[in-house]
Structures are given as structure tokens and as C-alpha cells.
CSV table of C-alpha atoms in Angstrom, one decimal:
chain,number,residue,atom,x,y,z
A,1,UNK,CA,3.1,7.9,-23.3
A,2,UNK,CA,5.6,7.9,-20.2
A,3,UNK,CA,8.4,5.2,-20.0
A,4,UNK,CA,10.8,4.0,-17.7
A,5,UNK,CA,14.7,2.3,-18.8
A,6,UNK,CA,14.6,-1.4,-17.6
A,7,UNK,CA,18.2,-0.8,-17.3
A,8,UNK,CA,20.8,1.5,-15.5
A,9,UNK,CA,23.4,3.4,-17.3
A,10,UNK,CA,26.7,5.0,-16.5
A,11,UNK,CA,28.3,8.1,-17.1
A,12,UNK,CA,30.4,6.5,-19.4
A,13,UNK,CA,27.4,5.0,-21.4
A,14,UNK,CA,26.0,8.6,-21.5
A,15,UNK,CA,28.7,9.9,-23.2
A,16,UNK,CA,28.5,7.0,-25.6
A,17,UNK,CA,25.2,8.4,-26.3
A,18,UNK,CA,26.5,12.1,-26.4
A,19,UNK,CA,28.4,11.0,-29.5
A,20,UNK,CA,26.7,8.6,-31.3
A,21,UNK,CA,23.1,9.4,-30.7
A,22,UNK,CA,22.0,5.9,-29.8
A,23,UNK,CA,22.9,3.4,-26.6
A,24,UNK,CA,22.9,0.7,-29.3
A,25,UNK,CA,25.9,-2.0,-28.9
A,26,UNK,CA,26.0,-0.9,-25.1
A,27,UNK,CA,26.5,-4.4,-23.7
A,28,UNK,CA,27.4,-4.0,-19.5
A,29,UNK,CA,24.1,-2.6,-18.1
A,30,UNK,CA,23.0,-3.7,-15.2
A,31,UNK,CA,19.3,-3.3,-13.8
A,32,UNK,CA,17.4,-3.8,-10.2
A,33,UNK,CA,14.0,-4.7,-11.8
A,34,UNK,CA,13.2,-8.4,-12.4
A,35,UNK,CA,10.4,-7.8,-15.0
A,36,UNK,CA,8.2,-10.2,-16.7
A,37,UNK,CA,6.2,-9.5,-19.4
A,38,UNK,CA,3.0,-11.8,-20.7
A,39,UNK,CA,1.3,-10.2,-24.1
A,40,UNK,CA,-1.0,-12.6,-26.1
A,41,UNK,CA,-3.4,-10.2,-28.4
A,42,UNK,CA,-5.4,-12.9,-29.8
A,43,UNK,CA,-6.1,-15.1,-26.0
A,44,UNK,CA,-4.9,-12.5,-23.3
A,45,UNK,CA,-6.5,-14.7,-20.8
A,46,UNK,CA,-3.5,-17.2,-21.9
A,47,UNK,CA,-1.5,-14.1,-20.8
A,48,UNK,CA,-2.6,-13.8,-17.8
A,49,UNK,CA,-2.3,-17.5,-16.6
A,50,UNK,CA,1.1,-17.0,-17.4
A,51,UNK,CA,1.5,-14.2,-15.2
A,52,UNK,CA,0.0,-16.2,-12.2
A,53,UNK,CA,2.3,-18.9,-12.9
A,54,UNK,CA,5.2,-16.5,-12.3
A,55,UNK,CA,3.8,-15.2,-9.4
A,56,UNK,CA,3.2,-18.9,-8.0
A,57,UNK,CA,7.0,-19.8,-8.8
A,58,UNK,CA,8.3,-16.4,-7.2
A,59,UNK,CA,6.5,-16.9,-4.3
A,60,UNK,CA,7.5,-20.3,-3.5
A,61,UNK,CA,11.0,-19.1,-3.8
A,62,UNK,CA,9.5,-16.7,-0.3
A,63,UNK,CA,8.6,-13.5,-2.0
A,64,UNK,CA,6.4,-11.9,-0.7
A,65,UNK,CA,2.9,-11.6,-2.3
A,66,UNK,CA,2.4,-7.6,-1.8
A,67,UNK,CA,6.1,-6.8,-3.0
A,68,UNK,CA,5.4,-8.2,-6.6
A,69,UNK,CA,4.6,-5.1,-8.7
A,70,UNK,CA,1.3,-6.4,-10.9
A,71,UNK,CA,-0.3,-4.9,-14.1
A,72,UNK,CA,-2.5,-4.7,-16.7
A,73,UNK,CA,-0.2,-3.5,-19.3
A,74,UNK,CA,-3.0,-1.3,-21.3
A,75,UNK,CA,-3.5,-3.4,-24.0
A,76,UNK,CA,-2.8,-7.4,-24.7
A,77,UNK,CA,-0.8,-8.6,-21.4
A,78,UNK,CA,0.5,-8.4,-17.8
A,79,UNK,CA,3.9,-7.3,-16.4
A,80,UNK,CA,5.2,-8.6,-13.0
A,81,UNK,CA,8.0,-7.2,-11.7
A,82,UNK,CA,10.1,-6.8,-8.6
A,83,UNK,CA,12.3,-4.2,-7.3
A,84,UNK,CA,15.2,-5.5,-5.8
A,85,UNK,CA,18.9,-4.5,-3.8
A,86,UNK,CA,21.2,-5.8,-5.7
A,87,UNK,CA,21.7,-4.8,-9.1
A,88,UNK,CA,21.9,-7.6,-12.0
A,89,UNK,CA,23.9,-7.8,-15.1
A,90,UNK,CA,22.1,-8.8,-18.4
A,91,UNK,CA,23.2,-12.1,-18.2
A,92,UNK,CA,21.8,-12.6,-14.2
A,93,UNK,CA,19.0,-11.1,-15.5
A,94,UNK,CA,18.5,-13.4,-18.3
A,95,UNK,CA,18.8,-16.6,-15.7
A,96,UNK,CA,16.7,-15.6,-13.8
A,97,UNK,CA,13.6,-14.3,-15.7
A,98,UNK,CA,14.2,-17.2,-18.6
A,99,UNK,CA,14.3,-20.0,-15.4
A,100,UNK,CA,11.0,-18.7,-14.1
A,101,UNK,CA,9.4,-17.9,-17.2
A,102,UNK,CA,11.6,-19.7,-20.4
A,103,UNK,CA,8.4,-23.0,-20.6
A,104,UNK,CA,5.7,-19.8,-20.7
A,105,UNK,CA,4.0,-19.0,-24.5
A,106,UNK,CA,3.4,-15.4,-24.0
A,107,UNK,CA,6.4,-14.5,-22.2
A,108,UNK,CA,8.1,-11.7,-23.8
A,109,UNK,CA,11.8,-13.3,-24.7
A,110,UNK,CA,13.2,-10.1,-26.1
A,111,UNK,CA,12.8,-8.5,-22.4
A,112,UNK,CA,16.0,-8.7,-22.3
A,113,UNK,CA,17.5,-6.3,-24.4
A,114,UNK,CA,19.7,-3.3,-23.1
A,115,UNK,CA,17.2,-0.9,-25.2
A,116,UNK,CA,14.2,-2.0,-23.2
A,117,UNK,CA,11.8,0.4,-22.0
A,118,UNK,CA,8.6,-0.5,-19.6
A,119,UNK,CA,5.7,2.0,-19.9
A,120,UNK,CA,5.0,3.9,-16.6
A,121,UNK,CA,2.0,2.7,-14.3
A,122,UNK,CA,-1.0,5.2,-14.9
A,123,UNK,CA,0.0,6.0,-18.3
A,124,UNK,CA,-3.1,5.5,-21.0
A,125,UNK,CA,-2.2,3.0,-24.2
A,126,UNK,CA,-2.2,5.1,-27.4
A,127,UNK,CA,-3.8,2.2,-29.3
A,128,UNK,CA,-6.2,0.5,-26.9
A,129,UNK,CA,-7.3,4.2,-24.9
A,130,UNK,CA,-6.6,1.8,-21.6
A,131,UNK,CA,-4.5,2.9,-18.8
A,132,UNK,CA,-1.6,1.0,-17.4
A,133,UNK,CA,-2.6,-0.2,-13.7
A,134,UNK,CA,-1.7,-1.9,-10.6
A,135,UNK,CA,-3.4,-5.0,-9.9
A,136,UNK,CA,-3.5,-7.3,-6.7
A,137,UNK,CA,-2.3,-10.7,-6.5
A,138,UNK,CA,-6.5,-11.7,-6.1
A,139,UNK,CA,-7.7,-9.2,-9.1
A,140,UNK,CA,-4.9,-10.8,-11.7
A,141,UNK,CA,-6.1,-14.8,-10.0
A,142,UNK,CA,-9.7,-13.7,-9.7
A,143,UNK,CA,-10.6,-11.6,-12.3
A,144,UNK,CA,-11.1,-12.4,-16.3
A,145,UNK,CA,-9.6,-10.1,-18.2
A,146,UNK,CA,-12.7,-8.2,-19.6
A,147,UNK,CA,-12.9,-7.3,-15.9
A,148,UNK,CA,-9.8,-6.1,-15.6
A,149,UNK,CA,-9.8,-4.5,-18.7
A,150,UNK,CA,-13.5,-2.7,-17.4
A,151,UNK,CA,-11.1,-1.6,-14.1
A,152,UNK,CA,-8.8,0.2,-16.6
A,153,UNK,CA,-10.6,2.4,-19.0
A,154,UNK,CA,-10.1,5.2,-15.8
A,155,UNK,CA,-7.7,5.7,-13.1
A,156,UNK,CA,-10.9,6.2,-10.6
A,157,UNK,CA,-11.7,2.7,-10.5
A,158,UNK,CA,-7.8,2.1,-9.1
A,159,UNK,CA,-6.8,1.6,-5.7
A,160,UNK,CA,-3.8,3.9,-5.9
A,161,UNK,CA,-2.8,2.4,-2.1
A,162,UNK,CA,-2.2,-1.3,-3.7
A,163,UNK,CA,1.6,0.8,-5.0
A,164,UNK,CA,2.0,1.5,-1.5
A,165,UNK,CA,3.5,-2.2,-0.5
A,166,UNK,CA,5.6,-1.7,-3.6
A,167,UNK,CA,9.2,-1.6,-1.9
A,168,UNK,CA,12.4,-3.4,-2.4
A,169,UNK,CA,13.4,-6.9,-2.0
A,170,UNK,CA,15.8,-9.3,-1.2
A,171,UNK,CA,15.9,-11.9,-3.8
A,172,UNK,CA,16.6,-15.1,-1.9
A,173,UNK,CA,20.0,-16.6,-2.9
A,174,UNK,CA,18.9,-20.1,-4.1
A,175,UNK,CA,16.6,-17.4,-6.5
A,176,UNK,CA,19.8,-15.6,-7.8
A,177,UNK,CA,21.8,-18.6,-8.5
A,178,UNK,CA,19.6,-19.7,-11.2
A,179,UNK,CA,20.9,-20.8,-14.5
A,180,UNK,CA,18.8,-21.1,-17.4
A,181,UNK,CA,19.3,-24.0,-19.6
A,182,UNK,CA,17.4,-24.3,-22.3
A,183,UNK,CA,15.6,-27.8,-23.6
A,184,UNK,CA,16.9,-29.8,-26.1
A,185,UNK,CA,14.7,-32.0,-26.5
A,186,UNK,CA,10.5,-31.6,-25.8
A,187,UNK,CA,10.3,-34.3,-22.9
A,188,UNK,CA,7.5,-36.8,-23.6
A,189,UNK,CA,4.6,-37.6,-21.5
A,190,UNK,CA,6.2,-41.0,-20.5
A,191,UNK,CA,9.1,-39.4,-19.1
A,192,UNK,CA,10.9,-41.4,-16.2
A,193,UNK,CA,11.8,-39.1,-13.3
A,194,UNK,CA,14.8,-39.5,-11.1
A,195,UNK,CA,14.2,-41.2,-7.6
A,196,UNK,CA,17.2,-39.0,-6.2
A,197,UNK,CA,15.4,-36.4,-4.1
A,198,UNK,CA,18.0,-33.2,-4.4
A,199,UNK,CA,17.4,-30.9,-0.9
A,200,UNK,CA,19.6,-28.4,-1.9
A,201,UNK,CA,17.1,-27.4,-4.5
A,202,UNK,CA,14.3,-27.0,-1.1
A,203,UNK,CA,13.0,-23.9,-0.1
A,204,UNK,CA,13.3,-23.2,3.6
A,205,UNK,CA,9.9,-22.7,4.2
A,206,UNK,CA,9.3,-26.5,3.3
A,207,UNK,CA,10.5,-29.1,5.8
A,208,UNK,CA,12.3,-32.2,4.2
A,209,UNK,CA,9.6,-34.3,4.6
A,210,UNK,CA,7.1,-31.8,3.0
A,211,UNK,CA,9.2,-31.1,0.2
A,212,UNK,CA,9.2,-34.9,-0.6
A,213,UNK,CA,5.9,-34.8,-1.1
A,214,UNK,CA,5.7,-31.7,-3.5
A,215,UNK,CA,7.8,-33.6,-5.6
A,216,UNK,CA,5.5,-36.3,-5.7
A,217,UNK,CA,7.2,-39.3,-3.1
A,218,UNK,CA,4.1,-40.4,-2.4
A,219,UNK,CA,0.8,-42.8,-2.7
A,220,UNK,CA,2.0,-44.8,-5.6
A,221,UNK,CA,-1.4,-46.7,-5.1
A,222,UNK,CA,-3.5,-43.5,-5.2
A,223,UNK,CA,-6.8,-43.9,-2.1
A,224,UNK,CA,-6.4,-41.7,2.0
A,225,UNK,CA,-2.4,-41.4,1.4
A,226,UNK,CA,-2.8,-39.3,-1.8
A,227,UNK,CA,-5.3,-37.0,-0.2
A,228,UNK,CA,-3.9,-36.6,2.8
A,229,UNK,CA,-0.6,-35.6,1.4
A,230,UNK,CA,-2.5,-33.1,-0.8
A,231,UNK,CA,-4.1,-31.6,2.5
A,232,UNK,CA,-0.7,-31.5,4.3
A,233,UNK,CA,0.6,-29.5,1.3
A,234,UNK,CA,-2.5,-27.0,0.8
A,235,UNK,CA,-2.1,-26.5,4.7
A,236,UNK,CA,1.3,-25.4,4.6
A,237,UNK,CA,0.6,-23.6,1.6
A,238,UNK,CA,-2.1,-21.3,3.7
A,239,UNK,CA,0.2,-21.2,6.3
A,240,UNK,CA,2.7,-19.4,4.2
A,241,UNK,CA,0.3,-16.9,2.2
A,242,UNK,CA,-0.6,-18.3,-0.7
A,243,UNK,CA,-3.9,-17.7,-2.1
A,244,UNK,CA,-5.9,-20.5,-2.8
A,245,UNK,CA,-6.0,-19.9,-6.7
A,246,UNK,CA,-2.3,-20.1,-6.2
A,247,UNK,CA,-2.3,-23.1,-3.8
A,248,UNK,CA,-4.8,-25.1,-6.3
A,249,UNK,CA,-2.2,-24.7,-9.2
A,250,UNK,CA,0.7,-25.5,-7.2
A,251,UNK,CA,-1.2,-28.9,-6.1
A,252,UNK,CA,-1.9,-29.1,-9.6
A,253,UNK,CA,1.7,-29.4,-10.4
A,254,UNK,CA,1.9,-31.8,-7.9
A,255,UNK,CA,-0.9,-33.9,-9.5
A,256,UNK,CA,1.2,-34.3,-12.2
A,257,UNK,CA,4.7,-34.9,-10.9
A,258,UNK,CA,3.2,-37.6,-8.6
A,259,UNK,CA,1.4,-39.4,-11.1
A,260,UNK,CA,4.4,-39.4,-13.7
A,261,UNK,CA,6.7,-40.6,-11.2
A,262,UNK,CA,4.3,-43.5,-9.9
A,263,UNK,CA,3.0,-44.5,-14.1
A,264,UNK,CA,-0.3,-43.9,-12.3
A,265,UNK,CA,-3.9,-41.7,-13.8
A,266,UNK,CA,-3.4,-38.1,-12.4
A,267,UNK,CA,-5.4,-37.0,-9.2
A,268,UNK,CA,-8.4,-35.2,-9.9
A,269,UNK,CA,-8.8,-31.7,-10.9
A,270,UNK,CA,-12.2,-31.2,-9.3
A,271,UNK,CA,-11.3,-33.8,-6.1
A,272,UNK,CA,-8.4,-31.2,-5.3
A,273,UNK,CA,-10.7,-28.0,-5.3
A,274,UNK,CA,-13.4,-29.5,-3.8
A,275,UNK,CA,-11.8,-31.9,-1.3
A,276,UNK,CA,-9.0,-29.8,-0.4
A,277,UNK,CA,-8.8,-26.6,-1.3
A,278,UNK,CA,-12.3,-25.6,-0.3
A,279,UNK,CA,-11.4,-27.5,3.0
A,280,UNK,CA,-8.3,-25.9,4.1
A,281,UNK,CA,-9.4,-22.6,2.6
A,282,UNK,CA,-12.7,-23.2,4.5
A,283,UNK,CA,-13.8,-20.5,7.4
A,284,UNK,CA,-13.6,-23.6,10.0
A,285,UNK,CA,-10.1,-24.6,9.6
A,286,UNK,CA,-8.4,-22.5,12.2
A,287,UNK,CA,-4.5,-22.4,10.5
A,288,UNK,CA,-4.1,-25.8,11.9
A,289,UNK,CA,-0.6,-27.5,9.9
A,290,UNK,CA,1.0,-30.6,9.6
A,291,UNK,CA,3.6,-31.6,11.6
């Protein structure tokens, strides 16, 4: 077993150590790894939609899909992490990953801690004999986990080069100001949504109008106006990278927003693959967007 500190530590913090044995109590670490970590032994599939989820959310905050650091932990989850520039303290660190990942059942909550250690990539699992590896962004959508788990009983079956794309980032600064704030209160399925459209909360890949409509201002009667903003949407979602597993749950979302906000039955599941997503994602639509 090899293992990497989540955290940074200071001279001073090793001479803490030096005397006491133990980097317990230490409180001001800081760390340049947002890291997520999904484990659910008895559904791991449940872990892994989690993962894509927090792959969907980063990305729509313009990270790039080959700088997120994927993989199959070895045993019962997924880790997703990114390297970034600027060092975090605990408390950034919490906001951030907690924002992103707080609503999610099999994220690890404890991440957190200053102790935290997160096992090396290529590194075998003393319990489950399955090594630690780097997925894609396709494999961890595409793939069930008994696949991935096939992929990982030997470091042959790994494309070593997936690690090569593996670089730095630049968190974007509406991702950085995050604050998490935990619920209070479970909101109820006949929840009333605010009318106020906030565009400071937009990214900048999304154009005003566009953003309106992933936020579900539109078609309040449902017919051409729902799926046509659904197609708008999925186009600009190509446009910017997005797989289409990831598109399809993002439009998902949408589904939902847009139907609580108009008190109407939710778009269909199996309209939006079939009707959209297999026709934007199709070989004979040439990149074409929206204006």
C-alpha cells in the first residue's frame, strides 16, 4: 500500500510531529487537490453515479473533461479529483467539495480531515486484490462497474497515457467562491421556485438567454417550445464537450427544474434520449448551435 497526504504541511507542523509523534490537533493545512470520494460497498454502481454527477457539476463550472483525475478506488468507489494552483485552506476546501458534492449518499463527508491520506494510483487493494486505476470520463459514464472492476484486476489492461492530461488547473472564480450551506429543512416535491433569474450565478460559457432556459424559463404548456429548448441546450452542451451521458443528465435536471417551476408532469426520460440526445449526438449533425 502506497499513500499520498491530501494536505500540505509546514516545517513548523513537522516539528510538531518531531515532538509529539502525531499531526493530530494540526488545524491550518492547506491543500492543492480538490478530491472527491464516492464508496458504497453494498450498491457501488450508486457510487459511481455519484462520481458522474460531480464530474457533470465541475464541468459546467468549464473544467476541463481530461484534467479531472478519475478512479476506481480498488475496492467499493470512485475518487475524482483535480490538481489545482492555488492552494486551499480546510475551510475553502470544505466549500467547495461539500457544494458540489454535500446532496450526494456515498460521498465521503470525513474527506476533510487534516489526517486524510488518498491511496496512490496503481497501487493494489489489500482487501479486494484490485489495483487503484485511472479511468476516462467515457469508462466511469459508460462502463458498469463489474467492467471496471474486470479493467482492474491488472495494470495491463490500463492505458497508462489517460495520466498524461493529468496537469494543473485554474479553478474558475465563481467555483472558488462557493459557500456551502447546509439544508435545514428536506424541500418537498411541491416546492415553489423563485421567478428572479440570478446571472451572477451563470457560467460564461452560457449566454443569458440560454441560461434561462437551463433553469427551466420555459414552455409552461409543454408541446415544439419544450423540445426545442431541450435541443438548443443539448447543442450547446456538445459544443462545449460534454459527453452525451453527461449532456442527458444535465437535461435531466432541467426536466425537473422546468416542470416544478411550471406545476407541470416532467418531460420524458426516454423523449430526451431519443429525441434529443441521439439527434444532436447523431453523425449528421455537423456542430451546428443555437443562436
Amino acid at each position: 500500500d502506497y499513500y499520498t497526504s491530501l494536505y500540505d504541511y509546514t516545517d513548523e507542523h513537522y516539528n510538531i510531529w518531531k515532538k509529539s509523534g502525531t499531526v493530530a490537533g494540526i488545524q491550518d493545512t492547506t491543500t492543492k487537490k480538490l478530491f472527491f470520494d464516492f464508496d458504497n460497498a453494498s450498491e457501488p454502481e450508486k457510487a459511481r453515479e455519484d462520481a458522474v454527477t460531480v464530474v457533470t457539476r465541475l464541468m459546467e463550472y468549464g473544467i476541463k473533461e481530461d484534467t479531472i483525475q478519475l478512479a476506481f478506488s480498488g475496492n467499493k468507489g470512485f475518487s475524482v479529483m483535480l490538481d489545482t494552483t492555488t492552494p486551499m485552506t480546510r475551510e475553502q476546501f470544505r466549500d467547495i467539495t461539500f457544494s458540489l458534492a454535500g446532496d450526494l449518499g456515498s460521498f465521503d463527508r470525513v474527506v476533510n480531515d487534516n489526517q486524510r491520506i488518498i491511496r496512490v494510483v496503481g497501487t493494489k487493494h489489500n482487501k479486494s486484490g484490485l489495483y487503484k486505476i485511472p479511468i476516462t470520463v467515457t469508462q466511469l459514464t459508460g462502463l458498469p462497474v463489474s467492467e471496471i472492476k474486470a479493467l482492474a484486476s491488472s495494470l495491463d489492461n490500463v492505458d497508462h497515457d489517460i495520466m498524461n492530461s493529468w496537469t494543473e488547473v485554474k479553478m474558475p472564480e465563481p467555483l472558488t467562491k462557493l459557500k456551502y450551506k447546509p439544508k435545514e429543512t428536506p424541500v418537498s416535491d411541491d416546492t415553489v421556485l423563485e421567478n428572479d433569474l440570478d446571472l451572477s450565478k451563470k457560467p460564461k460559457w452560457l449566454t443569458d438567454a440560454k441560461y434561462a432556459l437551463q433553469m427551466g424559463f420555459f414552455g409552461a404548456e409543454g408541446g415544439g417550445e419544450r423540445n426545442t429548448a431541450f435541443m438548443i441546450l443539448a447543442a450547446n452542451y456538445k459544443s462545449q464537450g460534454f459527453p452525451k451521458e453527461i449532456a442527458y443528465r444535465m437535461l435531466k435536471g432541467v426536466a425537473e427544474i422546468q416542470a416544478k417551476r411550471n406545476n407541470r408532469e416532467q418531460f420524458s426520460s426516454n423523449e430526451l434520449w431519443k429525441n434529443v440526445i441521439e439527434v444532436v449526438y447523431s453523425p449528421n449533425w455537423r456542430g451546428a448551435t443555437y443562436s
